[in-house]
Structure formats: C-alpha cells, structure tokens
PDB file of C-alpha atoms in Angstrom:
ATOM      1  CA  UNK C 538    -159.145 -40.948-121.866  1.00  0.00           C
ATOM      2  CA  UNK C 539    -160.950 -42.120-118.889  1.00  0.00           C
ATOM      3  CA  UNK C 540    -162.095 -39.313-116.431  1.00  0.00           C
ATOM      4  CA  UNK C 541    -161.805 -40.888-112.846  1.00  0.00           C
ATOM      5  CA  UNK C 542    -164.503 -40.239-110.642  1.00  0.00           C
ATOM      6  CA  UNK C 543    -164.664 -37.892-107.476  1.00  0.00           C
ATOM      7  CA  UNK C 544    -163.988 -40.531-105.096  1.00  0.00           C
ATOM      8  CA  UNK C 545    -160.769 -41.775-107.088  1.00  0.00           C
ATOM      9  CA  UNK C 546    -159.698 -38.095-107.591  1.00  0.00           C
ATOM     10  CA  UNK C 547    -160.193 -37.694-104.050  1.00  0.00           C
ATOM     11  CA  UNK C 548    -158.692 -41.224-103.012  1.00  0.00           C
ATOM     12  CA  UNK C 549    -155.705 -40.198-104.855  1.00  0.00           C
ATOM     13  CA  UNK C 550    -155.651 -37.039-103.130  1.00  0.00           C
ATOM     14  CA  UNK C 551    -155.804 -38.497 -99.711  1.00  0.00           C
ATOM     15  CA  UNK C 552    -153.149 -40.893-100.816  1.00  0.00           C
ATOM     16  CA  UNK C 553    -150.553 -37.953-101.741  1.00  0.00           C
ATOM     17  CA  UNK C 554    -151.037 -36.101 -98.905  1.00  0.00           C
ATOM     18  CA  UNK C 555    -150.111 -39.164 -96.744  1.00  0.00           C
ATOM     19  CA  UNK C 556    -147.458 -40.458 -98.667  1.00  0.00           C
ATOM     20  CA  UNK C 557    -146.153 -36.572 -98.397  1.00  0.00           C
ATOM     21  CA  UNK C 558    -146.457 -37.037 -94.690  1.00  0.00           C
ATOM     22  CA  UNK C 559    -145.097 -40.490 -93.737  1.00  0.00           C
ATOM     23  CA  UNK C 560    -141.932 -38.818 -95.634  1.00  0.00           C
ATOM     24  CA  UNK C 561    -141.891 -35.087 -93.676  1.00  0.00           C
ATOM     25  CA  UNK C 562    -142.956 -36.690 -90.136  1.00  0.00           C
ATOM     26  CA  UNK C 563    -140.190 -39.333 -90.676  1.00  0.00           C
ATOM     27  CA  UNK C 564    -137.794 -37.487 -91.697  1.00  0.00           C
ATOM     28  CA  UNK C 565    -138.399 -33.983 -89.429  1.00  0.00           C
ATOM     29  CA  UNK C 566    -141.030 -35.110 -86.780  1.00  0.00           C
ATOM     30  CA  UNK C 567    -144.260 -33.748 -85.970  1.00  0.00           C
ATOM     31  CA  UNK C 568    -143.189 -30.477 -84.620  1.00  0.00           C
ATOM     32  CA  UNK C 569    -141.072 -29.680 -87.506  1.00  0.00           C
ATOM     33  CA  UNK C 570    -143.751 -30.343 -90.500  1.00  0.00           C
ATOM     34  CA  UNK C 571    -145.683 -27.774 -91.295  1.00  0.00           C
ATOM     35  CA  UNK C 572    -149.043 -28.825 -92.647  1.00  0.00           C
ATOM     36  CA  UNK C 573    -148.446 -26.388 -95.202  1.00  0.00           C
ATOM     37  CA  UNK C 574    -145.138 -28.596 -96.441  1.00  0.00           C
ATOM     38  CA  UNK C 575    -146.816 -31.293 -96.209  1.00  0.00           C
ATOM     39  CA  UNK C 576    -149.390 -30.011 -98.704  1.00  0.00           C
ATOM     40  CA  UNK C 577    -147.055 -28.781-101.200  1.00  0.00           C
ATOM     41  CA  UNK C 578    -145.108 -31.741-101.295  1.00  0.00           C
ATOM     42  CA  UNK C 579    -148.482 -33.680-102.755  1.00  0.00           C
ATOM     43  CA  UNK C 580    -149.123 -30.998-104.864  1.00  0.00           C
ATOM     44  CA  UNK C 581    -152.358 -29.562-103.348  1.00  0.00           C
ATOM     45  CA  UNK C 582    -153.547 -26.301-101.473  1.00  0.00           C
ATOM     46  CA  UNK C 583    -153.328 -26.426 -97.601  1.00  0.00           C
ATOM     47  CA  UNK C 584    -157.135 -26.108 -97.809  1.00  0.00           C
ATOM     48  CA  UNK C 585    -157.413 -28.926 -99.747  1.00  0.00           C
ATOM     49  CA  UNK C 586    -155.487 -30.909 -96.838  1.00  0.00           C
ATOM     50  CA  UNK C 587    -158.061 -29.945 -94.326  1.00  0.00           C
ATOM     51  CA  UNK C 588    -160.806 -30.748 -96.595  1.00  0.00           C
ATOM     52  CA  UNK C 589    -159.558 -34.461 -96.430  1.00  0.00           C
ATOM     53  CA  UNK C 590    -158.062 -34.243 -93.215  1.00  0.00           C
ATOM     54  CA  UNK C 591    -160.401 -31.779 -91.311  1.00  0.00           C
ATOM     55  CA  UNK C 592    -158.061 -32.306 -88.134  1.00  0.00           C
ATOM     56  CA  UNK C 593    -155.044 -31.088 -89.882  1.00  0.00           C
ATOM     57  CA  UNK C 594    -151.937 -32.205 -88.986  1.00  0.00           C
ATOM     58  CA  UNK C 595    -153.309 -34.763 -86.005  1.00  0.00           C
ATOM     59  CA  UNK C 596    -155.628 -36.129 -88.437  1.00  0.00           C
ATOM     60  CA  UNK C 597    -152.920 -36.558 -91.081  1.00  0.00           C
ATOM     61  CA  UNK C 598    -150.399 -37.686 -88.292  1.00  0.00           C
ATOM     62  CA  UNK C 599    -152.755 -40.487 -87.210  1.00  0.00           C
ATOM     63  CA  UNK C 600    -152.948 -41.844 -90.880  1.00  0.00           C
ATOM     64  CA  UNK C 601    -149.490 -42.133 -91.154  1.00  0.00           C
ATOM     65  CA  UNK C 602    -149.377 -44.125 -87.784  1.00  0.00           C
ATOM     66  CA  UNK C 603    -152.208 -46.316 -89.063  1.00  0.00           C
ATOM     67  CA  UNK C 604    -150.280 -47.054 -92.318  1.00  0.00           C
ATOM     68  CA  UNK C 605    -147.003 -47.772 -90.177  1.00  0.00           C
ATOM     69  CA  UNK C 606    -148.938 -50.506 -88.344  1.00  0.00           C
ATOM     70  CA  UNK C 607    -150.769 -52.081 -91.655  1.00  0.00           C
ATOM     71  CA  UNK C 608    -147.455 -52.808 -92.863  1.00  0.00           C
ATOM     72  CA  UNK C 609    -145.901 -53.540 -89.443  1.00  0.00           C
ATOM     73  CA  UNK C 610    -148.649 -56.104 -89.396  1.00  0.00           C
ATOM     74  CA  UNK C 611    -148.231 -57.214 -92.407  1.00  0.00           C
ATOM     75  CA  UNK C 612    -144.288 -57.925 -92.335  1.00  0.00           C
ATOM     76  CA  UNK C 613    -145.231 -59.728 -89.246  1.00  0.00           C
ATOM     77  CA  UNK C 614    -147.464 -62.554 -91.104  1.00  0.00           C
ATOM     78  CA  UNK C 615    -144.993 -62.859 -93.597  1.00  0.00           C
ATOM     79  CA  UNK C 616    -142.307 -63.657 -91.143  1.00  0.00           C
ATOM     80  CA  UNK C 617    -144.934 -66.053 -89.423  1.00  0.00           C
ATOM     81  CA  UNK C 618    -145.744 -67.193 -92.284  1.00  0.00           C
ATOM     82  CA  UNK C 619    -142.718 -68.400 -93.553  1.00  0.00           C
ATOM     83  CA  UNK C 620    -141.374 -69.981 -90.023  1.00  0.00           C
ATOM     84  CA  UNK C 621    -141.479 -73.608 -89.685  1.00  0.00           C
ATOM     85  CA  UNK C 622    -143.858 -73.727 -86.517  1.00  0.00           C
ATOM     86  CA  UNK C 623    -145.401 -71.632 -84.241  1.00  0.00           C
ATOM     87  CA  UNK C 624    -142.437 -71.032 -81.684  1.00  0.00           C
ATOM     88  CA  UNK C 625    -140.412 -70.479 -84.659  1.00  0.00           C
ATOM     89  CA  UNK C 626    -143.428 -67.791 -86.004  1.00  0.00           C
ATOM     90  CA  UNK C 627    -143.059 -65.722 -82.511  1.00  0.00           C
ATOM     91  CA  UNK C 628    -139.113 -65.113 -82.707  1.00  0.00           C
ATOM     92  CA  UNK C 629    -139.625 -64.504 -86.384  1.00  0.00           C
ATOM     93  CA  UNK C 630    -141.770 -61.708 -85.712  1.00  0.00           C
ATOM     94  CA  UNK C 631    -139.953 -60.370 -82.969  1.00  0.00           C
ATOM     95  CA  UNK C 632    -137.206 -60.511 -85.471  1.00  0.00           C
ATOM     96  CA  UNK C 633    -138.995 -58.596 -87.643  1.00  0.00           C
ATOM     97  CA  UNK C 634    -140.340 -56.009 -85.269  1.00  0.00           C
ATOM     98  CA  UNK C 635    -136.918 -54.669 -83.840  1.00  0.00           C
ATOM     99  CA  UNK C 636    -135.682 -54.583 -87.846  1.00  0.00           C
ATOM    100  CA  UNK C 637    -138.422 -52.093 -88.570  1.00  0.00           C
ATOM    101  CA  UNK C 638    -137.250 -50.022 -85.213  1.00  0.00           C
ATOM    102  CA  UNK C 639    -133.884 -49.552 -87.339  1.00  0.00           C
ATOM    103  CA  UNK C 640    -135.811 -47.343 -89.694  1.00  0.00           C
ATOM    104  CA  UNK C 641    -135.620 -44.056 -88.810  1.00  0.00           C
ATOM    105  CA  UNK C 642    -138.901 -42.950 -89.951  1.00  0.00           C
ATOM    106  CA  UNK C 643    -140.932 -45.608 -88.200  1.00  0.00           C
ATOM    107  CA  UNK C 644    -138.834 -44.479 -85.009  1.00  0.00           C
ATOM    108  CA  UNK C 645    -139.601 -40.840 -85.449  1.00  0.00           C
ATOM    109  CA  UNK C 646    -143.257 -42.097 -85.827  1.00  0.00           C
ATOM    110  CA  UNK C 647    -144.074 -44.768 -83.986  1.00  0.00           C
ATOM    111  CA  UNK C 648    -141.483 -44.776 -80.959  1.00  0.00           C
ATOM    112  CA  UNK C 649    -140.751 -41.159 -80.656  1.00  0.00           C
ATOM    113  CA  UNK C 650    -144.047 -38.603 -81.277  1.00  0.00           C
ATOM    114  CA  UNK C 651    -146.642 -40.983 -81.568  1.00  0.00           C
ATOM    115  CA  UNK C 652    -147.491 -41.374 -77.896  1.00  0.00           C
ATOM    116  CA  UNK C 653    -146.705 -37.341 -77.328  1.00  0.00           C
ATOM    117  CA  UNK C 654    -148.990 -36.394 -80.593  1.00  0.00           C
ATOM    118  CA  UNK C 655    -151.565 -39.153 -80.201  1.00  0.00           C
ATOM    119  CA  UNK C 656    -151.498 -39.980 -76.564  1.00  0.00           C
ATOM    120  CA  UNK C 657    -150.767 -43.219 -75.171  1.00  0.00           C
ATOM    121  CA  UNK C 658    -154.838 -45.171 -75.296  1.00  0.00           C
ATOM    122  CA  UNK C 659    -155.087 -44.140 -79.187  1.00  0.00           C
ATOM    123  CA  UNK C 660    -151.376 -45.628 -79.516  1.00  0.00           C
ATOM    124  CA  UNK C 661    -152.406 -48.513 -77.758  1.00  0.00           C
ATOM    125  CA  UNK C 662    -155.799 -48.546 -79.918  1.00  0.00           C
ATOM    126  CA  UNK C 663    -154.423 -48.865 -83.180  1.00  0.00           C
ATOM    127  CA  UNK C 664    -151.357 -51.289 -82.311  1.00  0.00           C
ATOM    128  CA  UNK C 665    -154.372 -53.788 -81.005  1.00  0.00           C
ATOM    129  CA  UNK C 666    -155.769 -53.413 -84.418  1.00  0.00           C
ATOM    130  CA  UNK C 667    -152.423 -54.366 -85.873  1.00  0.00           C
ATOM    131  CA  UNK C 668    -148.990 -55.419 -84.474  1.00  0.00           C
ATOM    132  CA  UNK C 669    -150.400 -56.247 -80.904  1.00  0.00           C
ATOM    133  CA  UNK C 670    -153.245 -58.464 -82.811  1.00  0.00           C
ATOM    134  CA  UNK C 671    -150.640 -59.956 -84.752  1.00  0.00           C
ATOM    135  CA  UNK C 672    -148.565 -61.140 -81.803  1.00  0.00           C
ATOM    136  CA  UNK C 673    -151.697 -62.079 -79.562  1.00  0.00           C
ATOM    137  CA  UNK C 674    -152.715 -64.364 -82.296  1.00  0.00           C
ATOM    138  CA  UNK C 675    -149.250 -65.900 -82.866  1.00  0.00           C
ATOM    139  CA  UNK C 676    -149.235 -66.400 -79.260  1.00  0.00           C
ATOM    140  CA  UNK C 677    -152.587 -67.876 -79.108  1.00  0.00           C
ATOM    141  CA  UNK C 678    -151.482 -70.420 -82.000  1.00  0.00           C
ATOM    142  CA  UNK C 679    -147.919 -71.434 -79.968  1.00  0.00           C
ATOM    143  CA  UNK C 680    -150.373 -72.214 -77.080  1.00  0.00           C
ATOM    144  CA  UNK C 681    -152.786 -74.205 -78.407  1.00  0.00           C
ATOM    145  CA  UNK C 682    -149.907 -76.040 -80.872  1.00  0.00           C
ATOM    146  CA  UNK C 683    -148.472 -77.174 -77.131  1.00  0.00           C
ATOM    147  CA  UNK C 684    -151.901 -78.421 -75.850  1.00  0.00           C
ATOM    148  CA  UNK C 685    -152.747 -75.565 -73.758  1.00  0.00           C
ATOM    149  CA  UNK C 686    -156.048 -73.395 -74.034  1.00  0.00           C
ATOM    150  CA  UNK C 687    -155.280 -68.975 -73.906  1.00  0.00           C
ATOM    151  CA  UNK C 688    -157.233 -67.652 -71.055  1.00  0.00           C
ATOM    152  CA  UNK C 689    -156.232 -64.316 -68.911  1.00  0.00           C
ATOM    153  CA  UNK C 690    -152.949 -65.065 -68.270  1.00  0.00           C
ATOM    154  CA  UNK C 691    -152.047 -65.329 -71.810  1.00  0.00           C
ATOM    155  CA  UNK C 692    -153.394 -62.029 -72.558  1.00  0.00           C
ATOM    156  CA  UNK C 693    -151.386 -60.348 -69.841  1.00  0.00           C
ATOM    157  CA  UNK C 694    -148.169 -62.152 -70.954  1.00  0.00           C
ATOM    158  CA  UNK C 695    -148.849 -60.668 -74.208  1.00  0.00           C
ATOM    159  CA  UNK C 696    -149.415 -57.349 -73.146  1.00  0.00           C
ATOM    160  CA  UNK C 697    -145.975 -58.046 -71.211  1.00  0.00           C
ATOM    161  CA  UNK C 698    -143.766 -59.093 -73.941  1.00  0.00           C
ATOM    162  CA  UNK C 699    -145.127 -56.656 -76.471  1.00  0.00           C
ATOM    163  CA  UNK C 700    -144.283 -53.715 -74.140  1.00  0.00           C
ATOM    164  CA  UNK C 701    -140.700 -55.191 -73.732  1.00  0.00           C
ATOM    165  CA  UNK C 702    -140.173 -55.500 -78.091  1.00  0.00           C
ATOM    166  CA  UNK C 703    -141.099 -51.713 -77.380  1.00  0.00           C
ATOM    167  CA  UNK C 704    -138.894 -50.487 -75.311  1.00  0.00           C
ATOM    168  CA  UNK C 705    -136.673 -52.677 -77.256  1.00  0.00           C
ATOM    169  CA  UNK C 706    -137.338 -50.596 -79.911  1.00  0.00           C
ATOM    170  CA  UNK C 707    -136.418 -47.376 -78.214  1.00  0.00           C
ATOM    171  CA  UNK C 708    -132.949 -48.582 -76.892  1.00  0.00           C
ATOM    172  CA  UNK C 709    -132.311 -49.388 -80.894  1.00  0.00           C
ATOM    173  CA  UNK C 710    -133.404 -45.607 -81.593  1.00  0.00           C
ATOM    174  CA  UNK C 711    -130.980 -44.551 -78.850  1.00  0.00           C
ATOM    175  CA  UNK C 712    -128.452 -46.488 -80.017  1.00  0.00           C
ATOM    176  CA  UNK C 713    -124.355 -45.466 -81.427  1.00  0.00           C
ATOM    177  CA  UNK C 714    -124.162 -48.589 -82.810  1.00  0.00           C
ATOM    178  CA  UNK C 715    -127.766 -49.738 -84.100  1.00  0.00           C
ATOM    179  CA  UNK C 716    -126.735 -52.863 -85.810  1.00  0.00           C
ATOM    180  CA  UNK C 717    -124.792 -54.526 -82.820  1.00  0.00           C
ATOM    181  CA  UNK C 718    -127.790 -53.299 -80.571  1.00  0.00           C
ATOM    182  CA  UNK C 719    -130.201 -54.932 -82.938  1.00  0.00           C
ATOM    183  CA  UNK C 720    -128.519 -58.740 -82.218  1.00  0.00           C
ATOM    184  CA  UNK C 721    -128.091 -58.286 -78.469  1.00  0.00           C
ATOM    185  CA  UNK C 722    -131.705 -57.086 -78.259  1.00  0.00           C
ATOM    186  CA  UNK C 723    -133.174 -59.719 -80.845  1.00  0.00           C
ATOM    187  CA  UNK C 724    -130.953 -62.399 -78.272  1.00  0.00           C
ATOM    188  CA  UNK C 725    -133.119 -60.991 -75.345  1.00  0.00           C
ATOM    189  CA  UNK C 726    -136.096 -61.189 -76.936  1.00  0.00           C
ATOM    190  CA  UNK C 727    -135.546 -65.131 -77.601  1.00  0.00           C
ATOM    191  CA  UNK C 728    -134.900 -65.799 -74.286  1.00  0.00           C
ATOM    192  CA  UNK C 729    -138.104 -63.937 -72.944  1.00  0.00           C
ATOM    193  CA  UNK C 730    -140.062 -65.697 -75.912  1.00  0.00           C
ATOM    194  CA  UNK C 731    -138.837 -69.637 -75.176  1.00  0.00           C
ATOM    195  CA  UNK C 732    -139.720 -69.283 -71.603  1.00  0.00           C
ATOM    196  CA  UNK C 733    -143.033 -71.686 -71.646  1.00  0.00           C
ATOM    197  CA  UNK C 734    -146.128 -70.260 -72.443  1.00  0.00           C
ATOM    198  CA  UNK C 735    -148.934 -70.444 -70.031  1.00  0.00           C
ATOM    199  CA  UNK C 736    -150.940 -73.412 -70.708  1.00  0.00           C
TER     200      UNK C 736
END
C-alpha cells in the first residue's frame, strides 16, 4: 500500500471540502450553509476546514466560484472549438454560457450570491481570468479573421456584450418557463453578436 504524502492527503482534503461546497452553496446558498455542514459532508472536523480555508466560509465560497469559472471557461473553448469559424465560435459560446445559467447551482453561485458574498471587483476579477478572457479572445480572433486590428473600442464592446449574456443569465434564473426563455434570450444574443465588430 502506498502512503500518500501530506500534500496529497491535504490536496484531497481541500478537494472534499469544495466538492462538499459547490453542492451545499448550490443547492441552499451562502446564507443557508453552515461551514460546519459543509465540513461534515467531506468528512472532516470544522477545524480542519479552516486549516485549509483559514477564511472560512468566504474563503471556501470563493473556491467554488473559481471552479465555476474553470469549467465555464472551459465549456466555452470547447464550443469555440468545435464551431466552423470565428463568428460561428462567438454565438457558440454565448450558446453555451446562457445553458450553464439553466443550472441552478451555477445560478445560486455565480448570478445570485456571488456579487453579495464576494463583491462586485473580485467577481469581475476572476471572470477576467476565465469566461470574460475567453470571450475577449474569441472576440479578438473574429476581428482580426475580418481584417481589423482590436484596440479600445473592442475592449469596451466586450465588456458590453459580456454584461448583457449576464443579465441574460439572471432573466433565465427568474424565469417560469426557463427553457422557452433560454431560445428567446440565445435569439437576442445573436443579433447583438452579428452586429459588425469594430475594425
């Protein structure tokens, strides 16, 4: 039997405790996860929590809204990916963006107490790491795939059009009737996103 070492043992640990999380937060929110759920859920002490996370829940919160985004990001390059060309890449991903607004975790996350729990710059931080960076770059690639160079302008439009796929987002988690909101706002998102990039 192999013994793992401490930084596996405590890899592992941090692992539990936000898998334990992304399922409490999603499921009952911030407010109504106690840290000390969360830890028995992964099967460790709530000391053991703070010893990984030493700012408790807000530390453990902001993993979980770090690991939404790394795989936000990374269903977003696979959509890209497997579009035919670059215009194609950017509705794609859009696509993609308001399907993962359907889930109600990511909602509860994301949309709903991220910006209350984390406040709005660290929101903004971490989606420039990830989604935002994602769609800047896909935007970038349309541009220069028409002829044109990205300066300023580009950046702003970007800004622009991920801040509507947001509030996109939150008229899909206020939504009776998800799935019919879901075309109508993908449909709006295709007309804002064939509207001729700055060149």
């Amino acid at each position: 039997m192999v013994r793992r070492t401490q930084a596996e043992r405590s890899g592992a640990t941090t692992s539990q405790l936000v898998h334990a999380a992304t399922e409490l937060f999603g499921s009952h929110g911030f407010a109504g996860a106690p840290l000390d759920a969360v830890a028995a859920m992964a099967g460790v002490t709530k000391g053991a929590a703070y010893h990984h996370f030493p700012g408790g829940k807000t530390a453990l919160f902001h993993a979980v809204f770090v690991r939404h985004q790394e795989l936000l990001a990374e269903a977003l390059l696979r959509a890209g990916a497997a579009a035919p060309d670059p215009r194609a890449a950017l509705h794609a991903g859009a696509r993609t963006f308001l399907e993962h607004c359907l889930d109600p975790g990511f909602q509860r996350v994301v949309l709903l107490d991220g910006p209350s729990v984390l406040g709005w710059e660290t929101v903004r931080e971490i989606e420039y790491e990830h989604a935002l960076r994602v769609l800047r770059e896909a935007m970038e690639h349309a541009v220069r795939e028409a002829g044109g160079t990205p300066d300023a302008a580009l950046t702003a439009r970007c800004q622009l059009v991920f801040g509507a796929l947001c509030e996109g987002g939150m008229l899909l988690a206020r939504a009776t009737d998800p799935e019919t909101m879901l075309e109508v706002v993908a449909g709006e998102a295709t007309k804002l996103l064939n509207t001729e990039p700055a060149t």
